[in-house]
PDB file of C-alpha atoms in Angstrom:
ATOM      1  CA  UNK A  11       6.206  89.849  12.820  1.00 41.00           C
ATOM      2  CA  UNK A  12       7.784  93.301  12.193  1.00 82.00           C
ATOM      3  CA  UNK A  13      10.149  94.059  15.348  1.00 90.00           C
ATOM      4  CA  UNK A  14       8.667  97.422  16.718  1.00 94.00           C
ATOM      5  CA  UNK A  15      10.399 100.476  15.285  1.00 95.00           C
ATOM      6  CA  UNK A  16      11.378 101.919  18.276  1.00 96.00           C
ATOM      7  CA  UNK A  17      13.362  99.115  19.020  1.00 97.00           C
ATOM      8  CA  UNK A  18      14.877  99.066  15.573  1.00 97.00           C
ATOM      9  CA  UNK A  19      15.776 102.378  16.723  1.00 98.00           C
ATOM     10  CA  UNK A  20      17.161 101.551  19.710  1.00 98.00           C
ATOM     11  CA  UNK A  21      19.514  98.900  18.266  1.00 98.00           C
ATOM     12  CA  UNK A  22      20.581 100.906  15.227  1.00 98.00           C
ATOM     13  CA  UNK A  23      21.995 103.710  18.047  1.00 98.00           C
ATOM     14  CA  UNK A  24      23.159 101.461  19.721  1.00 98.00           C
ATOM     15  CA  UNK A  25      25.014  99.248  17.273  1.00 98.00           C
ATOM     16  CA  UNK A  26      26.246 102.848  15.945  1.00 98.00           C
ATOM     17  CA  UNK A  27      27.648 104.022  18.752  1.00 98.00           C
ATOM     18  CA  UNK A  28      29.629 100.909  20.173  1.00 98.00           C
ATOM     19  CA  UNK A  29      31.485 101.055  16.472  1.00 98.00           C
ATOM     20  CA  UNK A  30      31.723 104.744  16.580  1.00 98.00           C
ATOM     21  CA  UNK A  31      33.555 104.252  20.208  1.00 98.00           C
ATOM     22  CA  UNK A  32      35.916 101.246  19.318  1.00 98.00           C
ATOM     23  CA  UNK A  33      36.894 103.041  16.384  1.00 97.00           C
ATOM     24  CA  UNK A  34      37.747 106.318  18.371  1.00 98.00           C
ATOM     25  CA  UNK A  35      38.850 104.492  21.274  1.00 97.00           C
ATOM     26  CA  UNK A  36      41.161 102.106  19.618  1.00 97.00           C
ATOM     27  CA  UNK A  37      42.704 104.961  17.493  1.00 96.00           C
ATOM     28  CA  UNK A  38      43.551 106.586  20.831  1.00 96.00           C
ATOM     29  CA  UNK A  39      45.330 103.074  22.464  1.00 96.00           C
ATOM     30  CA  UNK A  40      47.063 102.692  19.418  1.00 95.00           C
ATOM     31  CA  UNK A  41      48.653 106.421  19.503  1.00 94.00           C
ATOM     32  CA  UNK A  42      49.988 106.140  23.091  1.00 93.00           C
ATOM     33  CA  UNK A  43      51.167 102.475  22.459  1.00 93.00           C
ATOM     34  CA  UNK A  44      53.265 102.785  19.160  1.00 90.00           C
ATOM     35  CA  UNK A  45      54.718 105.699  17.608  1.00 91.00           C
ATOM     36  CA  UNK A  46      54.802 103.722  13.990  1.00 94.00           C
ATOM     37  CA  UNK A  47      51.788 104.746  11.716  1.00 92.00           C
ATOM     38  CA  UNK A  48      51.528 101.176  10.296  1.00 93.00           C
ATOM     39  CA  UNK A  49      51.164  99.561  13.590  1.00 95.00           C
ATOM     40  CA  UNK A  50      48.595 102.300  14.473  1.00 94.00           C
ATOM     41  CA  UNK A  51      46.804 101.629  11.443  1.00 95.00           C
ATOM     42  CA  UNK A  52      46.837  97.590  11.649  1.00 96.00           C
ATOM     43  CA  UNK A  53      45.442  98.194  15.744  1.00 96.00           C
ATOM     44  CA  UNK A  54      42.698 100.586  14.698  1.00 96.00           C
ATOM     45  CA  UNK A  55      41.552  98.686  11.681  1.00 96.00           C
ATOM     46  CA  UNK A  56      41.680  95.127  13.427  1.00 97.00           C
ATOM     47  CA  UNK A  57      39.664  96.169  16.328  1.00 97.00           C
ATOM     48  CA  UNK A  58      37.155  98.505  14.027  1.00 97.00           C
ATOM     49  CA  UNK A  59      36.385  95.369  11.660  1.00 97.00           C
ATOM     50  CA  UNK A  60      35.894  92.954  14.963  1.00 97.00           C
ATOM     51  CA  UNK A  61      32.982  95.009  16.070  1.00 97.00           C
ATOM     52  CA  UNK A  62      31.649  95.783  12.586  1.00 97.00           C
ATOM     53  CA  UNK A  63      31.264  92.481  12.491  1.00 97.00           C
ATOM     54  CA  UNK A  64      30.283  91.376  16.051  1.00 97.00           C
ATOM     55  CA  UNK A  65      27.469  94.028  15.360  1.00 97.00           C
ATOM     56  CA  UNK A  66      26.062  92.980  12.163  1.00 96.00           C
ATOM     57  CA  UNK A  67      25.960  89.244  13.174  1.00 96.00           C
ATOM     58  CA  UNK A  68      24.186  90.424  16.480  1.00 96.00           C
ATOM     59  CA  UNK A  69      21.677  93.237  15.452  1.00 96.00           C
ATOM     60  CA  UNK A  70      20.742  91.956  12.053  1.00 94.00           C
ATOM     61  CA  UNK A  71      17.837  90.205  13.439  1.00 94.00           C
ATOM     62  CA  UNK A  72      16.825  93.516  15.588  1.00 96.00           C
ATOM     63  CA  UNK A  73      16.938  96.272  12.753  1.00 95.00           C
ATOM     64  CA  UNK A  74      18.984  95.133   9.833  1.00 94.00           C
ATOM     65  CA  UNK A  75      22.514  96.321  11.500  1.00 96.00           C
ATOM     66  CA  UNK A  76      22.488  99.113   8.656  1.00 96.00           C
ATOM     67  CA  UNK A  77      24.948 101.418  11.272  1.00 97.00           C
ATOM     68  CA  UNK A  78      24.889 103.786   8.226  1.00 98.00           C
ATOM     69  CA  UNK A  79      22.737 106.044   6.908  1.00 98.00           C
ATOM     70  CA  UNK A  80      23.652 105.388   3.028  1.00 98.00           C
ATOM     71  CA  UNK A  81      22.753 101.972   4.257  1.00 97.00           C
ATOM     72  CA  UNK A  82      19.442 103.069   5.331  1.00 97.00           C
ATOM     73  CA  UNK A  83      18.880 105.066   2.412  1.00 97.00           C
ATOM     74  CA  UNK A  84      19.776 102.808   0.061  1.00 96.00           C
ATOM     75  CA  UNK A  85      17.524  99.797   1.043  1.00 94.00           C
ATOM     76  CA  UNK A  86      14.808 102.660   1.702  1.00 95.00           C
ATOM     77  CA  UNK A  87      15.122 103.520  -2.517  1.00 93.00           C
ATOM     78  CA  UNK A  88      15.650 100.093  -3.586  1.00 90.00           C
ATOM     79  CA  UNK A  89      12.355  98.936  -1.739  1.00 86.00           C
ATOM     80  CA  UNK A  90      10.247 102.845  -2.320  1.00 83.00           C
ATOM     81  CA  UNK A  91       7.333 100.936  -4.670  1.00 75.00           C
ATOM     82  CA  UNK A  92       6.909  97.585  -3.269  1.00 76.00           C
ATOM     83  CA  UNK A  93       5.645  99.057   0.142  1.00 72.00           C
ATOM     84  CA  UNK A  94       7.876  96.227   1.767  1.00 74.00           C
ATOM     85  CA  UNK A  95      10.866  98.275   3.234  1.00 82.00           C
ATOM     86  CA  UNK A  96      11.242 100.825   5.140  1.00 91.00           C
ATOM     87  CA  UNK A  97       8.921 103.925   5.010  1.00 92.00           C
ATOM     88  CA  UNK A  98      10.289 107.352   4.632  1.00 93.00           C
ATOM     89  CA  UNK A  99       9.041 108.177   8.175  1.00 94.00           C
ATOM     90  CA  UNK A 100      11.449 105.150   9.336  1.00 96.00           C
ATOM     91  CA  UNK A 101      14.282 105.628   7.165  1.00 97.00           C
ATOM     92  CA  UNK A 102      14.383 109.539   9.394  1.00 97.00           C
ATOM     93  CA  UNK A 103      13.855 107.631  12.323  1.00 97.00           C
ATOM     94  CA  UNK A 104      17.083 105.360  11.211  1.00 98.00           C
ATOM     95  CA  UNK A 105      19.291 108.048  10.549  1.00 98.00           C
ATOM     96  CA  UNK A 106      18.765 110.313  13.182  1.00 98.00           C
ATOM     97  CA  UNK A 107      19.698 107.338  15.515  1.00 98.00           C
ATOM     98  CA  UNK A 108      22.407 105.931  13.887  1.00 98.00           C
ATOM     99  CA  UNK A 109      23.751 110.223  13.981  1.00 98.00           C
ATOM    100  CA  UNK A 110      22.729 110.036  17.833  1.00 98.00           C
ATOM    101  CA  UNK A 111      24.635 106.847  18.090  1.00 98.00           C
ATOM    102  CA  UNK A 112      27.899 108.181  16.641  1.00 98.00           C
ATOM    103  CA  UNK A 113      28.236 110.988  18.674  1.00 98.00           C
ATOM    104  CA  UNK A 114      27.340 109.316  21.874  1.00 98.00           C
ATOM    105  CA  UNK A 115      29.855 106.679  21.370  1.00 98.00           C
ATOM    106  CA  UNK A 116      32.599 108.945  20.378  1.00 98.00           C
ATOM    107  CA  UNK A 117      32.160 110.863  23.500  1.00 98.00           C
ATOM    108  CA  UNK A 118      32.576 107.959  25.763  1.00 98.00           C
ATOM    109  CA  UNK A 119      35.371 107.124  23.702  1.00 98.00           C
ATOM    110  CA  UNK A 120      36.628 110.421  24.665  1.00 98.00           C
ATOM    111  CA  UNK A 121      35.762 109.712  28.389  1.00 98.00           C
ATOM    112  CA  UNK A 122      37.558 106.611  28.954  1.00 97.00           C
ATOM    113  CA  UNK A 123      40.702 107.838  27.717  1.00 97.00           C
ATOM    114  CA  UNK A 124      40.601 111.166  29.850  1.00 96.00           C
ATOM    115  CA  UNK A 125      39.496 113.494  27.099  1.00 97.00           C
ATOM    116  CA  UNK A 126      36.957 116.212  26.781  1.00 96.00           C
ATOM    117  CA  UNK A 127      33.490 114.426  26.167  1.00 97.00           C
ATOM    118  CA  UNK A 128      33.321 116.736  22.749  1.00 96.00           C
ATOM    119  CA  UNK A 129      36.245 117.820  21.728  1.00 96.00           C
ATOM    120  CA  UNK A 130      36.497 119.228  18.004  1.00 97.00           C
ATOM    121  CA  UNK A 131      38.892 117.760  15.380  1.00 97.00           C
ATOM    122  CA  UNK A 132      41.995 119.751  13.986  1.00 95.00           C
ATOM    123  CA  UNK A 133      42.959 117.188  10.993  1.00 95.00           C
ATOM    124  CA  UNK A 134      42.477 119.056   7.998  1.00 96.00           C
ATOM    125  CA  UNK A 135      41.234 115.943   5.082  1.00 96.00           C
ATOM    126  CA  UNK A 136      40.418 118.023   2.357  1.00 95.00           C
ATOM    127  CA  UNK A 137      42.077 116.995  -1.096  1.00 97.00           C
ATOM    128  CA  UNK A 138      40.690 115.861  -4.173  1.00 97.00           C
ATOM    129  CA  UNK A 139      41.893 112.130  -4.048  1.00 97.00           C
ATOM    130  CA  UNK A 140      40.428 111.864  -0.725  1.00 97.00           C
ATOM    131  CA  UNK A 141      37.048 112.524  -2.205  1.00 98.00           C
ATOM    132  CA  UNK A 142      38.099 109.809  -4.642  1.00 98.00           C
ATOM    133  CA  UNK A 143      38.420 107.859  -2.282  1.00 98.00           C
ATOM    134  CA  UNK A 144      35.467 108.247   0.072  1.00 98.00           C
ATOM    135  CA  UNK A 145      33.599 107.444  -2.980  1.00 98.00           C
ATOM    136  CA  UNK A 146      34.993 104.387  -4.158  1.00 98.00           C
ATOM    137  CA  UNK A 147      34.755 103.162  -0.679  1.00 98.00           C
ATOM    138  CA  UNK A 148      31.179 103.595  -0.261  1.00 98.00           C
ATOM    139  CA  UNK A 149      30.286 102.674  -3.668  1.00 98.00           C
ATOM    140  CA  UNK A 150      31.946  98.962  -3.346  1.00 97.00           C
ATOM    141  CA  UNK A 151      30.173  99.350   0.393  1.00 97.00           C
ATOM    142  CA  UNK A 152      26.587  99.403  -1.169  1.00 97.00           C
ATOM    143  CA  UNK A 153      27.339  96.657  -4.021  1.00 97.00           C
ATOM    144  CA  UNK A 154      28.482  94.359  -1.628  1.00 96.00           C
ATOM    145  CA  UNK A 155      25.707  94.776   1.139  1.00 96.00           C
ATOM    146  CA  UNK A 156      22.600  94.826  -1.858  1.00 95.00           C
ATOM    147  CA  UNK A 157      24.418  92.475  -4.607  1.00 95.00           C
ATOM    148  CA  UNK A 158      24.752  89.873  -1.647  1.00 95.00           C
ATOM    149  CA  UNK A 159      20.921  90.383  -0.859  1.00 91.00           C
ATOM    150  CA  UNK A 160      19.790  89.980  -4.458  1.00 91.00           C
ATOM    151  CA  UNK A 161      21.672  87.073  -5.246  1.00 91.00           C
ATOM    152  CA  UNK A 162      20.218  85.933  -1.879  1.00 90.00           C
ATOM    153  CA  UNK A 163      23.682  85.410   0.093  1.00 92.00           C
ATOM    154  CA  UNK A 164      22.813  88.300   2.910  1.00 88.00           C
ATOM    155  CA  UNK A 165      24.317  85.458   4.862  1.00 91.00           C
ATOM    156  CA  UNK A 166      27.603  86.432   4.798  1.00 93.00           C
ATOM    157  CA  UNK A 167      27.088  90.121   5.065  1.00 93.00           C
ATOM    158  CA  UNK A 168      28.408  90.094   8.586  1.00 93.00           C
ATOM    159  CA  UNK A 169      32.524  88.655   7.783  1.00 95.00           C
ATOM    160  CA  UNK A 170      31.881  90.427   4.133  1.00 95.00           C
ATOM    161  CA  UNK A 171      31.021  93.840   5.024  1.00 96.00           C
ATOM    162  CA  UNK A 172      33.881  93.521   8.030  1.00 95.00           C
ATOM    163  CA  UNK A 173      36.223  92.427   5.701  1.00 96.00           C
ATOM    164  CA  UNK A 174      35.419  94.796   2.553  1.00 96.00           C
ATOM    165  CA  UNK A 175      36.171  97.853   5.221  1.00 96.00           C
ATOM    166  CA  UNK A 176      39.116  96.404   6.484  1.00 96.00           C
ATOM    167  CA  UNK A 177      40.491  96.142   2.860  1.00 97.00           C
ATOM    168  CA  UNK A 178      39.298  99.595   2.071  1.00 97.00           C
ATOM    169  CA  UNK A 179      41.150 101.681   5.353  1.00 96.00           C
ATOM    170  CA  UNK A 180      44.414  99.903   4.117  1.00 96.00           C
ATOM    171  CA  UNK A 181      43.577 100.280   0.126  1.00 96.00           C
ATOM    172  CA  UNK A 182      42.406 103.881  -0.105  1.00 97.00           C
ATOM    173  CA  UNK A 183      44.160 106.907   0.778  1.00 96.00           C
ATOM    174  CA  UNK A 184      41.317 108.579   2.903  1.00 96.00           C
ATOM    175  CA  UNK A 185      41.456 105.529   4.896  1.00 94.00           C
ATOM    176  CA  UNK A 186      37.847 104.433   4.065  1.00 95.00           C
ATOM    177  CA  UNK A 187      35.522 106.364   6.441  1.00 96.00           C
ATOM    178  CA  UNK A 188      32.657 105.320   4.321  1.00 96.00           C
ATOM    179  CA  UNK A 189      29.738 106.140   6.748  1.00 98.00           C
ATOM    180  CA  UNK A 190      28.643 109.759   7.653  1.00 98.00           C
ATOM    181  CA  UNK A 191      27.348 108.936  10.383  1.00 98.00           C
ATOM    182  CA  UNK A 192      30.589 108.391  11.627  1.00 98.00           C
ATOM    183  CA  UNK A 193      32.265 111.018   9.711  1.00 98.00           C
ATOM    184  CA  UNK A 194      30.305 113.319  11.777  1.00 98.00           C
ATOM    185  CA  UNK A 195      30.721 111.665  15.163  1.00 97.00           C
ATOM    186  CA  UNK A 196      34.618 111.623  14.455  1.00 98.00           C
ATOM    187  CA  UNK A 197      34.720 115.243  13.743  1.00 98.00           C
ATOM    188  CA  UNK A 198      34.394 115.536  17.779  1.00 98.00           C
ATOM    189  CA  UNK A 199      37.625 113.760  18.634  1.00 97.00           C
ATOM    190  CA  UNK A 200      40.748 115.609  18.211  1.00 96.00           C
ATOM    191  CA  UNK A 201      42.826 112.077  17.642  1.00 95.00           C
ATOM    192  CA  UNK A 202      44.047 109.974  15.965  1.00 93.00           C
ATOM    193  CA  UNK A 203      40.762 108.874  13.484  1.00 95.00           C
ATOM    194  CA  UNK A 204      39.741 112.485  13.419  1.00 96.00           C
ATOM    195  CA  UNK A 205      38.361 115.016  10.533  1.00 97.00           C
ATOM    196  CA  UNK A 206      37.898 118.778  11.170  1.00 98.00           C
ATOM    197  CA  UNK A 207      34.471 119.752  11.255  1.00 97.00           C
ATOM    198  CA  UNK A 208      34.869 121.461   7.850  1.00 97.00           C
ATOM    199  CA  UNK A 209      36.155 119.008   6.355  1.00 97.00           C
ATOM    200  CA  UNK A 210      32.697 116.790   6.887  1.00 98.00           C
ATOM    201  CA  UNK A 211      30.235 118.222   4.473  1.00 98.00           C
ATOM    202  CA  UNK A 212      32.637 117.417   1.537  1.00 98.00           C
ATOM    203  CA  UNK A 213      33.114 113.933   2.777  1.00 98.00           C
ATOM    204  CA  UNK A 214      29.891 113.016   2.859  1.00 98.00           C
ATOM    205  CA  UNK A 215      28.695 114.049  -0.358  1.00 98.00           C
ATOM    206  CA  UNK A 216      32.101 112.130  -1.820  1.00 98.00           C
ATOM    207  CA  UNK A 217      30.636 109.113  -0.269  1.00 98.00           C
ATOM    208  CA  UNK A 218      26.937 109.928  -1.131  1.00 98.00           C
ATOM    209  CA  UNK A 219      27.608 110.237  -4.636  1.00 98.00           C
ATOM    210  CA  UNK A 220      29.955 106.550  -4.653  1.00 98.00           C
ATOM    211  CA  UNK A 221      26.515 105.386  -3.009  1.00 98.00           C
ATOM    212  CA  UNK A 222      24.877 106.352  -6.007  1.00 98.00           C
ATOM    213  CA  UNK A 223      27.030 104.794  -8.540  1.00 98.00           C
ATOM    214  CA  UNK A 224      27.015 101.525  -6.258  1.00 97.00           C
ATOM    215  CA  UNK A 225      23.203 101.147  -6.641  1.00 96.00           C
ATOM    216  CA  UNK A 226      23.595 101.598  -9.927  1.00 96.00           C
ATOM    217  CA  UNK A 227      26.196  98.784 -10.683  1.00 97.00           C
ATOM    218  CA  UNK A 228      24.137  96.970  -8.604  1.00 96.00           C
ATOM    219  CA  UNK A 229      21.318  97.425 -11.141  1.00 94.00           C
ATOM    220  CA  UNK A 230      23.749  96.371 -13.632  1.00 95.00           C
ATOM    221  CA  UNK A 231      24.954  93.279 -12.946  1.00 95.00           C
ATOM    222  CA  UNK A 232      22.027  91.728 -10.609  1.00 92.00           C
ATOM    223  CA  UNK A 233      19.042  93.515 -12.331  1.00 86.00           C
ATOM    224  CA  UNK A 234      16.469  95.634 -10.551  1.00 79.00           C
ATOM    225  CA  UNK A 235      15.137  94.758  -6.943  1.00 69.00           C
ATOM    226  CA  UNK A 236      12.446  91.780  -7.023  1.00 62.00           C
ATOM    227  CA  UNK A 237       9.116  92.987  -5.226  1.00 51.00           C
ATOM    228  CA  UNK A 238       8.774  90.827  -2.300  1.00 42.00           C
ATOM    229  CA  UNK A 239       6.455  89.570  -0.142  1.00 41.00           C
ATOM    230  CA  UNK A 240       6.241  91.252   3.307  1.00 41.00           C
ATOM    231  CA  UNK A 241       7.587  88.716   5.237  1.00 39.00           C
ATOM    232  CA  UNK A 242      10.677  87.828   2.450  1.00 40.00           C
ATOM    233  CA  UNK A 243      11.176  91.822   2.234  1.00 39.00           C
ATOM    234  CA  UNK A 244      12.017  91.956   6.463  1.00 41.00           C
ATOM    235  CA  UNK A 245      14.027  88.826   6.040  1.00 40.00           C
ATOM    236  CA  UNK A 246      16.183  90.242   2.901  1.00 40.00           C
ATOM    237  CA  UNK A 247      16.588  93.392   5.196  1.00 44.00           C
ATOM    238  CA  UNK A 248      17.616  91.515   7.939  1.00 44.00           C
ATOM    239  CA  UNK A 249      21.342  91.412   7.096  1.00 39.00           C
ATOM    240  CA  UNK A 250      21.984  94.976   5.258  1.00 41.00           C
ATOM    241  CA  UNK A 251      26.202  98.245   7.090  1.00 43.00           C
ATOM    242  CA  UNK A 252      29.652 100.298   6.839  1.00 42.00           C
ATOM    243  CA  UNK A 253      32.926 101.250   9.541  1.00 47.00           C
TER     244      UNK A 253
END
C-alpha cells in the first residue's frame, strides 16, 4: 500500500534537512579545525556522502529518499503517462518540503555552531565553468539514480548516489552542489559551503538543464521508461537523490 503522502512529506523534509545541516555544519568544523583547503574539503565531503547515504538507505522505503527536487521532477516526467508515479499535485508537495527541509537544517547548522539562524552568503560563484560544472554534475546525478532503476539495480542507489557526489565535489570545479534545494538553503550560511544569494538562480538552471540532458542519455542507452504496474511503479521509486 501507498505510504500516505503526508508522510512522504514528512520524510523528504526531513531527510533534506539533516543533509542540508551536516553539510553546513561540517563545512563549519572543518574551517575552525584546519586552515588547509584540501583537508577542509576531504572533512566536508566525507561527512556529506555518510549521510547522503545513511539517508537514502533509511528513507527509501518512506518516500523514495529523492532529497532533491530534480530528483522529484525527474521521476515525476519519466512516470507523467503511466499514472503510476507521482502526480503533479505530489511532485509540489515534494519540492516545497525538500526547500523547507534545506533551510531548516541549515539554520540549525547555523545554531549549533553559534551563528545567526539565517545568515546570508557573501561567496560570489558566478563564472562560466562553474555552470559547466553544476551541469555535468547533475546530469551524471539523474543517469545514475534512473539508469540504475531501469536496468532494475535501484539496489545500490544508496553507496552509488553517495559515492557519485563524493567523486563529483572533488572532480568538478563548482564543487558539485547538484541539488537546488540545497543551493538555496546554503545561500543562508555565510561559511565555508556557501553561495551568495545571487549567485542561486544561475546555479540552478546550470543544474536544471544537466538534468535534462541526463534524462535524455538515459533514454539513450536504457530506452524509454517501461509502464508499470502500480505496485512495481512504488517499488522502482522506492530507491530514487543528490548532496
Amino acid at each position: 500500500m501507498t505510504t500516505p503522502l503526508p508522510r512522504r512529506l514528512a520524510a523528504e523534509a526531513v531527510g533534506t534537512a539533516v543533509l542540508a545541516a551536516v553539510l553546513v555544519g561540517s563545512g563549519i568544523r572543518a574551517t575552525g579545525l584546519s586552515q588547509d583547503g584540501g583537508v577542509r574539503l576531504l572533512a566536508n565531503v566525507l561527512a556529506s556522502v555518510l549521510a547522503l547515504a545513511v539517508l537514502i538507505a533509511l528513507l527509501s522505503p518512506v518516500s523514495g529518499a529523492h532529497l532533491n527536487p530534480l530528483v522529484s521532477a525527474a521521476a515525476w516526467w519519466t512516470e507523467r503517462r503511466s499514472g503510476t508515479g507521482l502526480t503533479g499535485r505530489e511532485l509540489a508537495g515534494y519540492v516545497l518540503a525538500q526547500l523547507a527541509g534545506a533551510t531548516a537544517g541549515v539554520g540549525v547548522a547555523n545554531a549549533m555552531f553559534e551563528r545567526p539562524f539565517v545568515e546570508l552568503s557573501g561567496q560570489e560563484r558566478a563564472a562560466g565553468h562553474l555552470w559547466l560544472a553544476e551541469g555535468v554534475a547533475t546530469g551524471v546525478l539523474i543517469l545514475l539514480v534512473f539508469g540504475l532503476l531501469r536496468s532494475d539495480r535501484g539496489r545500490y542507489a544508496p553507496v552509488a548516489v553517495a559515492a557519485w557526489i563524493g567523486a563529483a565535489c572533488w572532480g568538478t570545479s563548482s564543487g558539485s552542489f547538484a541539488n537546488p534545494a540545497l543551493t538555496l538553503g546554503r545561500a543562508l550560511s555565510d561559511t565555508y559551503t556557501g553561495i551568495a544569494p545571487g549567485s542561486v538562480p544561475a546555479f540552478v538552471l546550470a543544474q536544471a538543464a544537466g538534468a535534462a540532458v541526463g534524462l535524455a542519455v538515459v533514454t539513450a542507452l536504457f530506452g524509454r521508461a517501461r509502464h508499470l504496474a502500480p505496485d512495481d511503479a512504488r517499488e522502482l521509486l522506492a530507491h530514487p537523490a543528490g548532496r
